[in-house]
Coordinates of C-alpha atoms in Angstrom, one line a residue:
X1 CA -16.9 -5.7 8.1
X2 CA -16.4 -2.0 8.2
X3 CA -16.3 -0.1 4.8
X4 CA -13.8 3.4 5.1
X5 CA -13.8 6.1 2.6
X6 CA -10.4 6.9 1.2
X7 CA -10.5 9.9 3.3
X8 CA -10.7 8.5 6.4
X9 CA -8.6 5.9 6.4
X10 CA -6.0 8.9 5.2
X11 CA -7.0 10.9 8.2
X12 CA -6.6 8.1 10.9
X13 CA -3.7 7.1 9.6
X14 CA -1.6 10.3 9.4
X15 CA -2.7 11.0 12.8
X16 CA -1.4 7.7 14.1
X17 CA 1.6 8.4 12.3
X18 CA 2.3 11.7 14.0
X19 CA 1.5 10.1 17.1
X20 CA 3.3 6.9 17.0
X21 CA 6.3 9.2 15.1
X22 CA 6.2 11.4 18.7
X23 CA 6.5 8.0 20.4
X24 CA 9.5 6.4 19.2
X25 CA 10.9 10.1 18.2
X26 CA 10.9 9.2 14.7
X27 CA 9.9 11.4 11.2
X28 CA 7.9 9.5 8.5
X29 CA 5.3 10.5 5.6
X30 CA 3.2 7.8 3.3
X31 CA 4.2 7.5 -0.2
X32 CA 0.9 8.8 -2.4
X33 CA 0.6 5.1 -3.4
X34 CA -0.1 3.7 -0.3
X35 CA -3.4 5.3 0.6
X36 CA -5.0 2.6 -2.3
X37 CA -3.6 -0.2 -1.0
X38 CA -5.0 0.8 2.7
X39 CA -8.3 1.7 1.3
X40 CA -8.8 -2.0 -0.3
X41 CA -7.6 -3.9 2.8
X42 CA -10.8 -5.3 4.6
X43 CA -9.9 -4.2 7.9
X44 CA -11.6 -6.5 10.4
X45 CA -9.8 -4.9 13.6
X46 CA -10.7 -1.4 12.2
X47 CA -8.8 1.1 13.7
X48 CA -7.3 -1.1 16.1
X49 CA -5.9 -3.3 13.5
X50 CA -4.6 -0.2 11.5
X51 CA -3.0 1.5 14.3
X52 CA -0.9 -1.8 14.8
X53 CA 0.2 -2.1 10.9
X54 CA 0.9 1.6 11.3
X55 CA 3.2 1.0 14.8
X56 CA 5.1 -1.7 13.1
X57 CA 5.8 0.7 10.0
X58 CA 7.2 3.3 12.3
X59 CA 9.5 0.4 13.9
X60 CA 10.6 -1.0 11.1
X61 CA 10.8 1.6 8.1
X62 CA 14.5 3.2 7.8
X63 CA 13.5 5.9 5.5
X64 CA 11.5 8.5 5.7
X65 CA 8.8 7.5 3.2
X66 CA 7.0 5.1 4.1
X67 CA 5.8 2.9 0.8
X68 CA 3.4 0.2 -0.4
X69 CA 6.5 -2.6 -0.3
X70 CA 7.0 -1.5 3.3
X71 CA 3.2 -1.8 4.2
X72 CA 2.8 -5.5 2.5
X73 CA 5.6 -6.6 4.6
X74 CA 4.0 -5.8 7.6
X75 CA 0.2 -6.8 6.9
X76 CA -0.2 -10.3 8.6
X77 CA 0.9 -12.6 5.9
X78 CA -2.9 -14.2 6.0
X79 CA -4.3 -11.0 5.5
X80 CA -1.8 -10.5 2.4
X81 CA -2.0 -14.0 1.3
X82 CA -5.7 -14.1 1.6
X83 CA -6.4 -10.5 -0.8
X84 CA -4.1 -11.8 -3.2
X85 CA -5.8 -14.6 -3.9
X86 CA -9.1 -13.1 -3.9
X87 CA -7.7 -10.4 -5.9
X88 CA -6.1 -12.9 -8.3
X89 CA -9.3 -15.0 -8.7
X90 CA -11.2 -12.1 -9.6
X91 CA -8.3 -10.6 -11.9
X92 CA -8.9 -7.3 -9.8
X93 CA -4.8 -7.7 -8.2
X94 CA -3.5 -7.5 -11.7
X95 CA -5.8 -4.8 -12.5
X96 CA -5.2 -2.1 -9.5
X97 CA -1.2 -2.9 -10.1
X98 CA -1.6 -1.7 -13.4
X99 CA -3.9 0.9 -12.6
X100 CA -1.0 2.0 -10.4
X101 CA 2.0 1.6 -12.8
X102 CA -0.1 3.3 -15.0
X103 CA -0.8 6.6 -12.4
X104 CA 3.0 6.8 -11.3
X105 CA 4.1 7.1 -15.5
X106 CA 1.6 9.5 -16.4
X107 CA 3.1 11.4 -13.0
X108 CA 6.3 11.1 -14.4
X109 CA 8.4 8.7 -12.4
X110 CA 10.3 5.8 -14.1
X111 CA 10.3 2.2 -14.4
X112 CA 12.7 1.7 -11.6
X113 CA 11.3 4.2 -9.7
X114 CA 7.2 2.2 -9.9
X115 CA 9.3 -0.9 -9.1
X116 CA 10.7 0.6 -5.9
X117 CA 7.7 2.0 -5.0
X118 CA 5.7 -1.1 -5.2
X119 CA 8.3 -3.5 -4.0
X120 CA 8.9 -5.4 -7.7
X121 CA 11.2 -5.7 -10.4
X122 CA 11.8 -3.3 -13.1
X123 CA 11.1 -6.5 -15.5
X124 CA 7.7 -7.3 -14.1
X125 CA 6.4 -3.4 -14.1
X126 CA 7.0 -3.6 -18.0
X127 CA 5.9 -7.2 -17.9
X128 CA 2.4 -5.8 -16.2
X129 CA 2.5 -2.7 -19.1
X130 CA 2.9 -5.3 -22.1
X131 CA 0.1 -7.9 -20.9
X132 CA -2.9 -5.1 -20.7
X133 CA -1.1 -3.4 -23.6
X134 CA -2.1 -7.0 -25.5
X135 CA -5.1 -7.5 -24.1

């Protein structure tokens, strides 16, 4: 297995985007959120496997912003299934959610805007907030 830096990962994938955009003569950018979620997948197609995740997104993503919900939903459901439950074993899943709710509030954005961003309820952002908040 092939360990990225953050910035490469960024760089392959906006230039895929550009090119896969050109393609299908579409117009997308990555929400800021995204680039953690990409940098903690394991990646075993490398750039192969990434360029296909990022094709589908172009396909499949109305908006222009393309953002972490949109890039779960097209990761191969054992790749998904398989993090989360590593993640949850170890606790980490919990822990890099919250890490993120907590990023997006100090940058401002709401409750129902984290929940958007991440593809959950408004409920379960605050949820997330209270349980570390307790701990």
């Amino acid at each position: 297995m092939m360990t990225w830096k953050m910035r490469d990962i960024q760089e392959i994938s906006q230039a895929l985007l550009r090119m896969l955009d050109i393609r299908y003569h579409k117009s997308h950018t990555f929400d800021a959120n995204v680039w953690e979620l990409l940098k903690n997948q394991p990646w075993p197609g490398n750039v192969r496997q990434l360029a296909h995740i990022i094709e589908r997104l172009v396909l499949v993503v109305k908006s222009q912003t393309i953002q972490v919900k949109d890039v779960l939903r097209v990761m191969p459901r054992d790749v998904v299934a398989e993090e989360r439950g590593n993640l949850d074993e170890e606790g980490h899943l919990r822990e890099r959610t919250y890490e993120m709710i907590e990023k997006m509030s100090r940058e401002g954005k709401s409750g129902a805007q984290i929940a958007k961003a991440l593809g959950i309820s408004r409920s379960t952002v605050y949820r997330i907030k209270r349980r570390h908040e307790d701990q």
